[in-house]
PDB file of C-alpha atoms in Angstrom:
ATOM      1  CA  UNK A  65     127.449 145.802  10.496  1.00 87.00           C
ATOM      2  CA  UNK A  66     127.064 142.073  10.980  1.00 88.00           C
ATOM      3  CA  UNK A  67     130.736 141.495  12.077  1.00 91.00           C
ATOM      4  CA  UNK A  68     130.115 144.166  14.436  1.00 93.00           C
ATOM      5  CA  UNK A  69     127.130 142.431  16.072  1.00 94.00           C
ATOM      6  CA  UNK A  70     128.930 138.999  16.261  1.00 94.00           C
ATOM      7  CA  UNK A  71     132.196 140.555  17.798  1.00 95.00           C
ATOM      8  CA  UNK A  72     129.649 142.281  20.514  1.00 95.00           C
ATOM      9  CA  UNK A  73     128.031 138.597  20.812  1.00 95.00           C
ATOM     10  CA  UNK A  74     131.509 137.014  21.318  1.00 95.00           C
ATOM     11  CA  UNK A  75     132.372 140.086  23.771  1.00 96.00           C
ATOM     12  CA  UNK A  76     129.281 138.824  26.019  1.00 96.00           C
ATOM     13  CA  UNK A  77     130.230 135.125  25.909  1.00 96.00           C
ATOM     14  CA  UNK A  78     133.790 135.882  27.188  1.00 96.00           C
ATOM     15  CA  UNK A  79     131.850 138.082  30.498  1.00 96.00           C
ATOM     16  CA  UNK A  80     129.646 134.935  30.487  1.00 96.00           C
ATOM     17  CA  UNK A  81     132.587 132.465  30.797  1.00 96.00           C
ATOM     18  CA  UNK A  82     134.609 134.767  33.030  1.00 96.00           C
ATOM     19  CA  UNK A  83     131.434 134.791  35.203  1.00 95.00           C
ATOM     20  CA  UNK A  84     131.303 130.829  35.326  1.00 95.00           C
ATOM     21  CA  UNK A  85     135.180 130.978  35.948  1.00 95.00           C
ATOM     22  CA  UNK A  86     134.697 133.113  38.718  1.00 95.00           C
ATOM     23  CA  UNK A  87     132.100 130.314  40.272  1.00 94.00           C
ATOM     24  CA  UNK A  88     135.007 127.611  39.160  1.00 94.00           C
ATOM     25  CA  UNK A  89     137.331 129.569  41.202  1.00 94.00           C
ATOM     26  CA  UNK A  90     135.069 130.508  44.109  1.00 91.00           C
ATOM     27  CA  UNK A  91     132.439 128.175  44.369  1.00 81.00           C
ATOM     28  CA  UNK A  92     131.707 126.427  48.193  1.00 90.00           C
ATOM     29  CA  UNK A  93     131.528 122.846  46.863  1.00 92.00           C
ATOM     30  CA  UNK A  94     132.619 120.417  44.145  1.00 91.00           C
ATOM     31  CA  UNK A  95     128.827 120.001  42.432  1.00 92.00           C
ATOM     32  CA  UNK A  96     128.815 124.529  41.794  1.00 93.00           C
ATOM     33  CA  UNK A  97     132.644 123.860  40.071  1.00 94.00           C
ATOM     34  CA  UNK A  98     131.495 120.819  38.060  1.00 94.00           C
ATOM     35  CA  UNK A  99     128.281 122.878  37.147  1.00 94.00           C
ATOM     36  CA  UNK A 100     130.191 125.781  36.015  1.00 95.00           C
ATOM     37  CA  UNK A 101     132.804 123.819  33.973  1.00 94.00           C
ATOM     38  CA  UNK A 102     129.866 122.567  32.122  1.00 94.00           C
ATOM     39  CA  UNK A 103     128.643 125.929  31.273  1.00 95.00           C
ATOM     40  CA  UNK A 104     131.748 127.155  30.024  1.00 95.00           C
ATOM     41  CA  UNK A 105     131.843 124.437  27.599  1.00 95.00           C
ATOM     42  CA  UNK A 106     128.539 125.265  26.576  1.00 95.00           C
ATOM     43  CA  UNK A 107     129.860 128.711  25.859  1.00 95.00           C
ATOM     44  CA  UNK A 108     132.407 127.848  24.153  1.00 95.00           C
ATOM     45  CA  UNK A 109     130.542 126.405  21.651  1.00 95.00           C
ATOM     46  CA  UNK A 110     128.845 129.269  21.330  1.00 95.00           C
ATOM     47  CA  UNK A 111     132.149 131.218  21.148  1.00 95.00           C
ATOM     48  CA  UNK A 112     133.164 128.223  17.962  1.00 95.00           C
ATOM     49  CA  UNK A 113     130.061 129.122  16.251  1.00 95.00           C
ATOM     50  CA  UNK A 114     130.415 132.945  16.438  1.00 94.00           C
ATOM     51  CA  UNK A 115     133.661 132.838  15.397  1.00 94.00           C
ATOM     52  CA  UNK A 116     133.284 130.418  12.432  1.00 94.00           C
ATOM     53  CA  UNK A 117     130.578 133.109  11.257  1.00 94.00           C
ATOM     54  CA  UNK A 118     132.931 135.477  11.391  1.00 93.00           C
ATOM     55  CA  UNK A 119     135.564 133.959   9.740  1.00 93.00           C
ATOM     56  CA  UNK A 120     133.119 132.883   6.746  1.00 92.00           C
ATOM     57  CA  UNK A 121     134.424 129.164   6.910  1.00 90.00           C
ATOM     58  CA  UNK A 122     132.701 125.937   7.662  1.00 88.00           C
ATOM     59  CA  UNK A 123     136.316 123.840   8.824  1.00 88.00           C
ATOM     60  CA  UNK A 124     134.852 124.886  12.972  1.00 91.00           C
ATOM     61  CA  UNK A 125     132.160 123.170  12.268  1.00 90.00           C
ATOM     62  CA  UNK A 126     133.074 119.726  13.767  1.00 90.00           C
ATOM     63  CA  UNK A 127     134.897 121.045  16.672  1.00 92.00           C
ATOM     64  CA  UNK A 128     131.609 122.109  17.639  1.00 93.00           C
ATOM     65  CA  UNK A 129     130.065 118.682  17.730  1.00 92.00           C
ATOM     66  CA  UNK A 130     133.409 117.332  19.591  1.00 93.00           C
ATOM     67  CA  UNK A 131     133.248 120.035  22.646  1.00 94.00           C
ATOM     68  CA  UNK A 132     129.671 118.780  22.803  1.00 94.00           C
ATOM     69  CA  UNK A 133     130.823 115.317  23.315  1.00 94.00           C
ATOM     70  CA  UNK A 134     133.675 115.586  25.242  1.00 94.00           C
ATOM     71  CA  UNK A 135     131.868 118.238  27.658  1.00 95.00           C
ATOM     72  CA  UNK A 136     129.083 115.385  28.047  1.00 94.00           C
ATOM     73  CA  UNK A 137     131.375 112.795  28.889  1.00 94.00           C
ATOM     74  CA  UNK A 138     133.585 115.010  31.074  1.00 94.00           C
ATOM     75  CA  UNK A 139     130.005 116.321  33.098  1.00 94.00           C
ATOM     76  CA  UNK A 140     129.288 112.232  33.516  1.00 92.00           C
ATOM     77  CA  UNK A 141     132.660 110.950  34.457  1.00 92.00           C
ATOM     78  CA  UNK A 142     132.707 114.006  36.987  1.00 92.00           C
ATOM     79  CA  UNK A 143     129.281 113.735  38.422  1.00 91.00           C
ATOM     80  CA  UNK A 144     129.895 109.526  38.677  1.00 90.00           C
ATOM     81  CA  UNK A 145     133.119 110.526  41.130  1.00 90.00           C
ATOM     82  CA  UNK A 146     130.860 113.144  43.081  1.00 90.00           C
ATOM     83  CA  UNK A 147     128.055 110.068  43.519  1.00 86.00           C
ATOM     84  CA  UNK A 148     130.059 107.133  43.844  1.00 81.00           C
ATOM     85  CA  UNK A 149     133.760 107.513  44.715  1.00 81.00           C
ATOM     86  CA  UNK A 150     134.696 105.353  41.701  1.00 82.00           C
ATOM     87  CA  UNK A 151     134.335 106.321  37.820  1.00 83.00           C
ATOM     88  CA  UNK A 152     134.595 102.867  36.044  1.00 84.00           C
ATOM     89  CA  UNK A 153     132.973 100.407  38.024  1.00 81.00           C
ATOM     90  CA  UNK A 154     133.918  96.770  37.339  1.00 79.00           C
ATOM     91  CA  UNK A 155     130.778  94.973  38.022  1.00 76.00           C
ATOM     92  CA  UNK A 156     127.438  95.471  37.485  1.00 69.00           C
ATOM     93  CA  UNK A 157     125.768  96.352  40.542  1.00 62.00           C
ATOM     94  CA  UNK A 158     122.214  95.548  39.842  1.00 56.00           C
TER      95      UNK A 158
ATOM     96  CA  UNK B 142     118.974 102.409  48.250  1.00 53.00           C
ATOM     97  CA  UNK B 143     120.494 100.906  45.095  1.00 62.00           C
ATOM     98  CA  UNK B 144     121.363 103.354  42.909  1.00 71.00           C
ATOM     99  CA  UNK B 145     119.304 103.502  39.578  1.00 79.00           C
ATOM    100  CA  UNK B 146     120.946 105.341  36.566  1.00 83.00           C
ATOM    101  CA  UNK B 147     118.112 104.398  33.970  1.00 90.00           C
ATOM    102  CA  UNK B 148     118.344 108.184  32.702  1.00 92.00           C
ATOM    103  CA  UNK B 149     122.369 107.633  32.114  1.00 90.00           C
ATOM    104  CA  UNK B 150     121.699 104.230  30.450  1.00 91.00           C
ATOM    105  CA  UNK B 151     119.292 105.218  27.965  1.00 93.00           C
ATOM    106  CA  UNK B 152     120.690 108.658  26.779  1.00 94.00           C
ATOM    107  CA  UNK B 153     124.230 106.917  26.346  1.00 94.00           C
ATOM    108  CA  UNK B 154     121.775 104.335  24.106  1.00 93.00           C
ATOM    109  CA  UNK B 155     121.126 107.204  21.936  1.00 94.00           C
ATOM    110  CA  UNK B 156     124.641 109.320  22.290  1.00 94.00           C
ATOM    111  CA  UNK B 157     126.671 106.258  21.671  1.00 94.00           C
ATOM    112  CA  UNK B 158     125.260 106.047  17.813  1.00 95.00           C
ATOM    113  CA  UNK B 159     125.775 109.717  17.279  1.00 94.00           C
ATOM    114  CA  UNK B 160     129.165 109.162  18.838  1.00 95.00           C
ATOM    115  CA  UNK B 161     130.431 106.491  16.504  1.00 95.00           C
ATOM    116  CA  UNK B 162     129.107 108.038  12.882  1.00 95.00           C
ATOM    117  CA  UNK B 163     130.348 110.784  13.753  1.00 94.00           C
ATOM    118  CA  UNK B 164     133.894 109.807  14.405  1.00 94.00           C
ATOM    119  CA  UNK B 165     133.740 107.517  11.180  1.00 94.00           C
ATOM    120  CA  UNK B 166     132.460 110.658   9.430  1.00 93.00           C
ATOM    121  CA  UNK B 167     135.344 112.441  10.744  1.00 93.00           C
ATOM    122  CA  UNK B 168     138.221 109.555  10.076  1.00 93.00           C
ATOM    123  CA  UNK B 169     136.486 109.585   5.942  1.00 90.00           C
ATOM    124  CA  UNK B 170     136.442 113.260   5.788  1.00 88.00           C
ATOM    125  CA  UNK B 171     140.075 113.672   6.506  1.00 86.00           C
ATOM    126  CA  UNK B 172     141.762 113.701   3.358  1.00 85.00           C
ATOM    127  CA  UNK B 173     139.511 116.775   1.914  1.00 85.00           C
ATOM    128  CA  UNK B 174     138.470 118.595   5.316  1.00 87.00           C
ATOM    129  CA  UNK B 175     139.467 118.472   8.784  1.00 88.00           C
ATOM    130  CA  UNK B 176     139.771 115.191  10.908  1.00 86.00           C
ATOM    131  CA  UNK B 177     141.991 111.859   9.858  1.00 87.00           C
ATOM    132  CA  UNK B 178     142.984 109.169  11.951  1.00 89.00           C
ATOM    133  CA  UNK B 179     144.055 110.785  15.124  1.00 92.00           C
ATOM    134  CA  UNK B 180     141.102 112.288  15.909  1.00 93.00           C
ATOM    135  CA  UNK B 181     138.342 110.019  14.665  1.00 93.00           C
ATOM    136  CA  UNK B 182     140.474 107.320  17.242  1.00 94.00           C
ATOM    137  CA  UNK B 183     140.035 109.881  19.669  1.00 94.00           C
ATOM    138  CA  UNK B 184     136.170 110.413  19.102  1.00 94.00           C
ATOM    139  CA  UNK B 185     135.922 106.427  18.908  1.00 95.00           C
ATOM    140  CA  UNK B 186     137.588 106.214  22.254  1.00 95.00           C
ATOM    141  CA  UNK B 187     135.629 108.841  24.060  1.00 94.00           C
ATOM    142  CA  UNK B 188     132.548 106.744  22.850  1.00 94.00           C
ATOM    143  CA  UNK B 189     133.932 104.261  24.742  1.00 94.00           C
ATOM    144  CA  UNK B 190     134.621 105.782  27.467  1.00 93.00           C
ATOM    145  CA  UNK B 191     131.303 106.783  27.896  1.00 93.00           C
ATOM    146  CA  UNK B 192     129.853 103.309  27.727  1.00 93.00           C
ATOM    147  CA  UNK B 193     132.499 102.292  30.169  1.00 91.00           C
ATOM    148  CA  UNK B 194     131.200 105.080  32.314  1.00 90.00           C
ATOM    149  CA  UNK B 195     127.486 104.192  31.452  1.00 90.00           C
ATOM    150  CA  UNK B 196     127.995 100.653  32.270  1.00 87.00           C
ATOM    151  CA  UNK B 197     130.924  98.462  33.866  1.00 84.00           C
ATOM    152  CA  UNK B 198     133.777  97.211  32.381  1.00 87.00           C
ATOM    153  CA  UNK B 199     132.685  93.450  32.440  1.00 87.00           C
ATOM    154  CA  UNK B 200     129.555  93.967  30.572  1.00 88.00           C
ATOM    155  CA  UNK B 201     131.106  95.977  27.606  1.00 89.00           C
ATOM    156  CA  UNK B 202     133.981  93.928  27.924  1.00 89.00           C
ATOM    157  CA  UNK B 203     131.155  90.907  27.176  1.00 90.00           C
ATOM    158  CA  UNK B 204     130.068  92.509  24.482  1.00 91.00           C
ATOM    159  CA  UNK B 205     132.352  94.338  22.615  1.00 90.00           C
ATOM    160  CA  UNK B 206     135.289  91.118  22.390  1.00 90.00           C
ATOM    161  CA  UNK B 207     138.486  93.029  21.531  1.00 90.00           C
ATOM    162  CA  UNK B 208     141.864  93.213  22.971  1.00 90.00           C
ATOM    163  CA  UNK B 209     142.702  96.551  22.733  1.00 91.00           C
ATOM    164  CA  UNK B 210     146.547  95.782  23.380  1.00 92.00           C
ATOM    165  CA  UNK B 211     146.879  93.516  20.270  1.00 93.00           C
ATOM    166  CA  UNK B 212     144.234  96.384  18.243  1.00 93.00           C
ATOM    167  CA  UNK B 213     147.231  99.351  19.387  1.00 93.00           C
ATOM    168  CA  UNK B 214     149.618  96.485  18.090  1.00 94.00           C
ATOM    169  CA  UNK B 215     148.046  95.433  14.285  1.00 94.00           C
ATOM    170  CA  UNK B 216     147.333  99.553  14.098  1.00 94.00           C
ATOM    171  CA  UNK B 217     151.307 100.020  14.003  1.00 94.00           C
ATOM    172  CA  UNK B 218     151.623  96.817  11.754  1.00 94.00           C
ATOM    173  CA  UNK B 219     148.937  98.093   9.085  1.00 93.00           C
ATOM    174  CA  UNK B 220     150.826 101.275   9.390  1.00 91.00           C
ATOM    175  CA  UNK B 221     154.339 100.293   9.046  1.00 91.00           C
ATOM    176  CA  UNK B 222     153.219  97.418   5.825  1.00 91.00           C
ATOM    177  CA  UNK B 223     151.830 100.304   4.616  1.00 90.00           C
ATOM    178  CA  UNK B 224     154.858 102.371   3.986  1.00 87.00           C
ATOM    179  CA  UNK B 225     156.665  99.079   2.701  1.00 89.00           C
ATOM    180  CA  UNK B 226     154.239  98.175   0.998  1.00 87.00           C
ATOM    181  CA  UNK B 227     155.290 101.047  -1.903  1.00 85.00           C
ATOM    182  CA  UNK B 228     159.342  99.272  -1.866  1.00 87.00           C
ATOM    183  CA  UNK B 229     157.796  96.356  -3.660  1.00 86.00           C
ATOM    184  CA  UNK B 230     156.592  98.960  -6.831  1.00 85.00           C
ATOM    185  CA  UNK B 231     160.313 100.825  -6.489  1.00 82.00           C
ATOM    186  CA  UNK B 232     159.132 103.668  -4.820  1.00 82.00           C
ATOM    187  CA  UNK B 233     160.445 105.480  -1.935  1.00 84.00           C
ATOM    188  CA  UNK B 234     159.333 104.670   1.634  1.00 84.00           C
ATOM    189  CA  UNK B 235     155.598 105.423   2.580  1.00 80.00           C
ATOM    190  CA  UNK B 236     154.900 106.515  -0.512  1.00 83.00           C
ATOM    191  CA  UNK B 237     151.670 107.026  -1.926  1.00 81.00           C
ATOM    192  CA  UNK B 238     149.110 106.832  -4.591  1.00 81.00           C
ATOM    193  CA  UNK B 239     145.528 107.710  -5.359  1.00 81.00           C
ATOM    194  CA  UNK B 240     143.477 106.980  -8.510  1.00 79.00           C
ATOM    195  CA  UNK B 241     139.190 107.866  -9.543  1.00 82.00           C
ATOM    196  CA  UNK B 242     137.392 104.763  -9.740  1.00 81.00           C
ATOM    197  CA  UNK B 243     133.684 103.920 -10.642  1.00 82.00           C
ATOM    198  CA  UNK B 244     131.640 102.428  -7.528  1.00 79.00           C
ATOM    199  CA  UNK B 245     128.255 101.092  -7.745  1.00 81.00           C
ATOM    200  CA  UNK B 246     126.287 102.990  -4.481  1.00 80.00           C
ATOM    201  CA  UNK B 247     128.828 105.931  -4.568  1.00 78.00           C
ATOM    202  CA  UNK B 248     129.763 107.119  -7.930  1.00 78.00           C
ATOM    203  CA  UNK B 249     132.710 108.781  -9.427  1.00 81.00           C
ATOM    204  CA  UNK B 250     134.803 107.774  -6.024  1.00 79.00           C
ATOM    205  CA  UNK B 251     138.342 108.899  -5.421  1.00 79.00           C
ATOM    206  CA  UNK B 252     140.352 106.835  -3.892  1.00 81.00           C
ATOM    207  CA  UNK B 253     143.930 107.136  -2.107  1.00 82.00           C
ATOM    208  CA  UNK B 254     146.326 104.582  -0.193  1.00 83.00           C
ATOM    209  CA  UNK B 255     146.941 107.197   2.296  1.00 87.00           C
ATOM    210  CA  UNK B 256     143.417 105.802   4.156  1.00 89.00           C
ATOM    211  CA  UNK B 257     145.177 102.583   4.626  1.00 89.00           C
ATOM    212  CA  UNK B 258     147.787 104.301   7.178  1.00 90.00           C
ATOM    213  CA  UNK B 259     144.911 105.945   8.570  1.00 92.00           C
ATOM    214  CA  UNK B 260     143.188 103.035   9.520  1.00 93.00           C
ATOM    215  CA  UNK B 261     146.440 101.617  11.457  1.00 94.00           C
ATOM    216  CA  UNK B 262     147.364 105.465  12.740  1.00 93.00           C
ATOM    217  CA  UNK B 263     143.302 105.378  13.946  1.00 94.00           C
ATOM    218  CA  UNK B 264     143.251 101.655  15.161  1.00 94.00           C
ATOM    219  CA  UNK B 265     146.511 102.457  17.631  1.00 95.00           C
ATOM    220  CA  UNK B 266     144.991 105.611  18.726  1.00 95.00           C
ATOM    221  CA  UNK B 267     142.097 103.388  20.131  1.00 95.00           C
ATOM    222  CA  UNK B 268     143.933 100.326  21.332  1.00 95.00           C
ATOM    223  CA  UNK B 269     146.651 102.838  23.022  1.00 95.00           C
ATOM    224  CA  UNK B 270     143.677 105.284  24.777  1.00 94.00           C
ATOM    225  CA  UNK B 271     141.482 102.081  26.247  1.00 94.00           C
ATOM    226  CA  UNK B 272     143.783  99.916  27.228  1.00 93.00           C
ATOM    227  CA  UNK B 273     145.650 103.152  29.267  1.00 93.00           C
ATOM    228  CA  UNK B 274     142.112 103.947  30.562  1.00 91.00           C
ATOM    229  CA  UNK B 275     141.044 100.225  31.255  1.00 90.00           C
ATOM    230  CA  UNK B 276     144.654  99.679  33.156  1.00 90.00           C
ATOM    231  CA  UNK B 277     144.112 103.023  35.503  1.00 88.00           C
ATOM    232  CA  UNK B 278     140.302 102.053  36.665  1.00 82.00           C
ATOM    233  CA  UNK B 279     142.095  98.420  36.946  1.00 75.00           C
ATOM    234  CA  UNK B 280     144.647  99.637  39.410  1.00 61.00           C
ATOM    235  CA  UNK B 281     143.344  99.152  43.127  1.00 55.00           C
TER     236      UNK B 281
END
Protein backbone atom coordinates (compact mmCIF):
# COMPACT_ATOMS: atom_id res chain seq x y z
CA UNK A 1 0.00 0.00 0.00
CA UNK A 2 2.82 2.34 0.91
CA UNK A 3 5.04 1.39 -2.12
CA UNK A 4 2.08 2.06 -4.09
CA UNK A 5 1.68 5.64 -2.82
CA UNK A 6 5.45 6.45 -3.22
CA UNK A 7 5.60 4.99 -6.86
CA UNK A 8 2.36 7.40 -7.57
CA UNK A 9 4.53 10.26 -5.73
CA UNK A 10 7.59 9.49 -7.95
CA UNK A 11 5.06 9.22 -11.07
CA UNK A 12 4.10 13.05 -10.28
CA UNK A 13 7.70 14.25 -9.84
CA UNK A 14 8.72 12.84 -13.28
CA UNK A 15 5.29 15.10 -14.93
CA UNK A 16 6.76 17.81 -12.63
CA UNK A 17 10.31 17.62 -14.12
CA UNK A 18 9.07 16.95 -17.64
CA UNK A 19 7.01 20.15 -17.10
CA UNK A 20 10.22 22.22 -16.04
CA UNK A 21 12.02 20.48 -19.06
CA UNK A 22 9.51 21.61 -21.27
CA UNK A 23 10.21 25.44 -19.91
CA UNK A 24 14.18 24.41 -20.31
CA UNK A 25 13.42 23.61 -23.80
CA UNK A 26 10.95 26.38 -24.62
CA UNK A 27 11.47 29.11 -22.45
CA UNK A 28 11.88 32.98 -24.20
CA UNK A 29 15.00 33.89 -22.19
CA UNK A 30 18.07 32.61 -20.34
CA UNK A 31 16.72 33.68 -16.53
CA UNK A 32 13.05 31.06 -17.28
CA UNK A 33 15.91 28.13 -18.40
CA UNK A 34 18.19 28.84 -15.42
CA UNK A 35 14.95 28.96 -13.21
CA UNK A 36 13.73 25.74 -14.44
CA UNK A 37 17.08 23.87 -14.20
CA UNK A 38 16.91 24.79 -10.63
CA UNK A 39 13.61 23.25 -10.12
CA UNK A 40 14.43 20.11 -11.61
CA UNK A 41 17.17 19.71 -9.23
CA UNK A 42 14.92 20.39 -6.56
CA UNK A 43 12.86 17.52 -7.85
CA UNK A 44 15.21 15.38 -8.09
CA UNK A 45 15.87 15.37 -4.71
CA UNK A 46 12.65 14.68 -4.14
CA UNK A 47 12.79 11.83 -6.70
CA UNK A 48 16.36 10.53 -4.32
CA UNK A 49 14.28 10.60 -1.31
CA UNK A 50 11.25 8.69 -2.70
CA UNK A 51 13.22 6.27 -4.07
CA UNK A 52 15.55 5.61 -1.08
CA UNK A 53 12.09 4.96 0.80
CA UNK A 54 11.33 2.64 -1.47
CA UNK A 55 14.26 0.81 -1.63
CA UNK A 56 14.39 0.59 2.37
CA UNK A 57 18.15 1.80 2.40
CA UNK A 58 19.80 4.81 3.86
CA UNK A 59 23.25 4.66 1.23
CA UNK A 60 20.89 7.80 -1.02
CA UNK A 61 21.03 9.60 1.71
CA UNK A 62 24.12 11.80 0.97
CA UNK A 63 23.48 12.18 -2.63
CA UNK A 64 20.70 14.11 -1.43
CA UNK A 65 22.73 16.66 0.43
CA UNK A 66 25.29 16.78 -2.72
CA UNK A 67 22.43 17.67 -5.49
CA UNK A 68 21.57 20.32 -2.91
CA UNK A 69 24.97 21.72 -3.11
CA UNK A 70 25.91 21.37 -6.41
CA UNK A 71 22.34 22.73 -7.64
CA UNK A 72 23.19 25.88 -5.32
CA UNK A 73 26.40 26.47 -6.72
CA UNK A 74 25.34 25.71 -10.31
CA UNK A 75 22.02 28.41 -9.74
CA UNK A 76 24.98 31.06 -8.47
CA UNK A 77 27.65 30.50 -11.00
CA UNK A 78 24.69 30.74 -13.63
CA UNK A 79 22.87 33.71 -12.32
CA UNK A 80 26.66 35.59 -11.78
CA UNK A 81 27.10 35.04 -15.90
CA UNK A 82 23.39 36.34 -16.49
CA UNK A 83 24.41 39.65 -14.13
CA UNK A 84 27.85 40.21 -14.89
CA UNK A 85 29.33 38.62 -18.04
CA UNK A 86 32.14 37.08 -15.95
CA UNK A 87 31.81 34.14 -13.23
CA UNK A 88 35.13 34.45 -11.23
CA UNK A 89 35.99 37.88 -10.90
CA UNK A 90 39.64 38.65 -10.07
CA UNK A 91 39.37 41.69 -8.01
CA UNK A 92 37.29 42.89 -5.57
CA UNK A 93 35.16 45.47 -6.86
CA UNK A 94 34.08 47.30 -3.82
CA UNK B 1 25.21 51.53 -9.46
CA UNK B 2 27.81 49.26 -7.83
CA UNK B 3 26.60 46.10 -7.51
CA UNK B 4 25.97 44.85 -3.85
CA UNK B 5 25.82 41.01 -3.30
CA UNK B 6 25.57 41.21 0.65
CA UNK B 7 22.75 38.38 0.38
CA UNK B 8 25.42 36.07 -1.70
CA UNK B 9 28.20 36.93 0.82
CA UNK B 10 26.54 36.05 3.89
CA UNK B 11 24.61 32.81 2.89
CA UNK B 12 27.99 31.44 1.33
CA UNK B 13 29.24 32.47 5.21
CA UNK B 14 26.89 29.95 6.40
CA UNK B 15 26.90 27.26 3.28
CA UNK B 16 30.63 27.22 3.20
CA UNK B 17 30.73 25.43 6.91
CA UNK B 18 28.03 23.01 5.96
CA UNK B 19 30.01 22.51 2.79
CA UNK B 20 33.30 21.51 4.31
CA UNK B 21 31.94 18.99 7.32
CA UNK B 22 30.15 17.59 5.16
CA UNK B 23 32.71 16.59 2.63
CA UNK B 24 35.10 15.56 5.62
CA UNK B 25 32.11 13.54 6.86
CA UNK B 26 31.91 12.02 3.56
CA UNK B 27 35.94 11.39 2.91
CA UNK B 28 35.72 9.48 6.96
CA UNK B 29 32.66 7.62 6.11
CA UNK B 30 34.10 5.94 3.11
CA UNK B 31 35.50 2.85 4.22
CA UNK B 32 32.01 1.59 5.89
CA UNK B 33 29.36 3.62 3.69
CA UNK B 34 29.38 5.52 0.62
CA UNK B 35 31.91 8.40 -0.20
CA UNK B 36 36.04 8.09 -0.02
CA UNK B 37 38.44 10.29 -1.43
CA UNK B 38 37.11 11.11 -4.81
CA UNK B 39 34.17 12.52 -3.82
CA UNK B 40 34.83 14.26 -0.53
CA UNK B 41 37.75 16.18 -3.02
CA UNK B 42 34.97 16.85 -5.13
CA UNK B 43 32.59 18.30 -2.33
CA UNK B 44 35.82 20.22 -0.97
CA UNK B 45 36.29 21.73 -4.37
CA UNK B 46 32.76 22.76 -5.06
CA UNK B 47 33.10 24.61 -1.62
CA UNK B 48 35.57 26.36 -3.20
CA UNK B 49 34.20 27.13 -5.98
CA UNK B 50 31.55 28.74 -4.37
CA UNK B 51 33.71 31.08 -2.37
CA UNK B 52 35.53 31.82 -5.56
CA UNK B 53 32.15 32.65 -6.96
CA UNK B 54 31.09 34.50 -3.68
CA UNK B 55 34.17 36.50 -3.64
CA UNK B 56 37.26 37.07 -6.11
CA UNK B 57 40.05 35.11 -6.60
CA UNK B 58 42.60 37.56 -4.92
CA UNK B 59 40.85 37.72 -1.68
CA UNK B 60 40.50 33.87 -1.15
CA UNK B 61 43.66 33.52 -2.71
CA UNK B 62 44.83 35.99 0.48
CA UNK B 63 43.39 33.96 2.67
CA UNK B 64 43.38 30.55 1.99
CA UNK B 65 47.65 30.36 1.08
CA UNK B 66 47.88 27.11 -0.92
CA UNK B 67 49.25 26.19 -4.20
CA UNK B 68 46.95 23.95 -5.48
CA UNK B 69 49.50 22.69 -8.25
CA UNK B 70 52.10 21.46 -5.67
CA UNK B 71 48.67 20.12 -3.27
CA UNK B 72 47.57 17.85 -6.84
CA UNK B 73 51.43 17.05 -6.73
CA UNK B 74 52.14 15.79 -2.73
CA UNK B 75 48.37 14.06 -3.23
CA UNK B 76 50.08 11.61 -5.90
CA UNK B 77 53.30 11.44 -3.67
CA UNK B 78 51.29 10.45 -0.36
CA UNK B 79 49.58 8.09 -2.67
CA UNK B 80 52.30 6.43 -4.47
CA UNK B 81 54.66 6.21 -0.69
CA UNK B 82 51.74 4.74 0.30
CA UNK B 83 51.71 1.66 -1.80
CA UNK B 84 55.62 1.39 -1.20
CA UNK B 85 55.40 1.97 1.84
CA UNK B 86 54.06 -1.98 2.43
CA UNK B 87 57.66 -3.29 0.21
CA UNK B 88 59.58 -2.28 3.27
CA UNK B 89 57.33 -5.07 5.60
CA UNK B 90 57.67 -7.75 2.42
CA UNK B 91 54.39 -7.33 1.26
CA UNK B 92 53.07 -6.94 -2.12
CA UNK B 93 52.55 -3.49 -3.69
CA UNK B 94 49.80 -1.18 -2.11
CA UNK B 95 49.05 -3.46 0.24
CA UNK B 96 47.18 -2.92 3.22
CA UNK B 97 46.45 -3.28 6.83
CA UNK B 98 43.98 -2.29 9.49
CA UNK B 99 44.05 -2.99 13.26
CA UNK B 100 41.24 -1.81 16.56
CA UNK B 101 42.92 0.53 18.71
CA UNK B 102 41.83 2.33 22.01
CA UNK B 103 41.47 6.30 21.55
CA UNK B 104 40.84 8.63 24.29
CA UNK B 105 37.66 11.02 22.77
CA UNK B 106 36.56 8.16 20.38
CA UNK B 107 36.64 4.77 21.82
CA UNK B 108 37.06 1.34 20.49
CA UNK B 109 38.41 3.03 16.99
CA UNK B 110 39.23 0.99 13.94
CA UNK B 111 41.74 1.95 12.09
CA UNK B 112 43.05 1.09 8.40
CA UNK B 113 46.11 2.34 6.16
CA UNK B 114 43.82 2.46 3.30
CA UNK B 115 42.82 6.32 4.68
CA UNK B 116 46.34 7.25 4.05
CA UNK B 117 45.84 6.76 0.08
CA UNK B 118 42.72 8.48 0.55
CA UNK B 119 44.08 11.47 1.79
CA UNK B 120 46.63 11.73 -1.34
CA UNK B 121 43.69 10.25 -3.88
CA UNK B 122 41.42 13.32 -2.04
CA UNK B 123 44.29 15.98 -1.86
CA UNK B 124 44.90 15.53 -5.96
CA UNK B 125 41.29 15.58 -6.58
CA UNK B 126 41.38 19.19 -5.07
CA UNK B 127 44.69 20.50 -6.31
CA UNK B 128 43.73 18.98 -9.96
CA UNK B 129 39.83 20.61 -9.89
CA UNK B 130 41.09 24.36 -8.63
CA UNK B 131 43.94 24.83 -10.26
CA UNK B 132 41.87 23.66 -13.79
CA UNK B 133 39.12 26.08 -12.59
CA UNK B 134 41.55 28.94 -11.38
CA UNK B 135 43.57 28.55 -14.95
CA UNK B 136 40.09 28.84 -17.14
CA UNK B 137 38.70 32.18 -15.20
CA UNK B 138 42.62 33.15 -15.60
CA UNK B 139 42.52 32.88 -19.34
CA UNK B 140 41.60 36.37 -20.98
Amino acid sequence: MFDQFLLICLFFLALSILAALYRVIKGPSTPDRVMALDNIGVNLIAGVACLSILLRTHAFLDIILLIGILSFVGTIAFARFIERGVVIERKRVH
Amino acid sequence: MSPNDVLLRTVTKAAIVIILTFSIYLFFGGHHNPGGGFIGGLSVAAGLVLLFLAFDIETVRKNIPIDFKKMAGFGVLIAVLTGVSSLFFGEPFLNQTFGHFHLPIFGETELATAVLFDVGVALAVIGTAITIILSISEGK
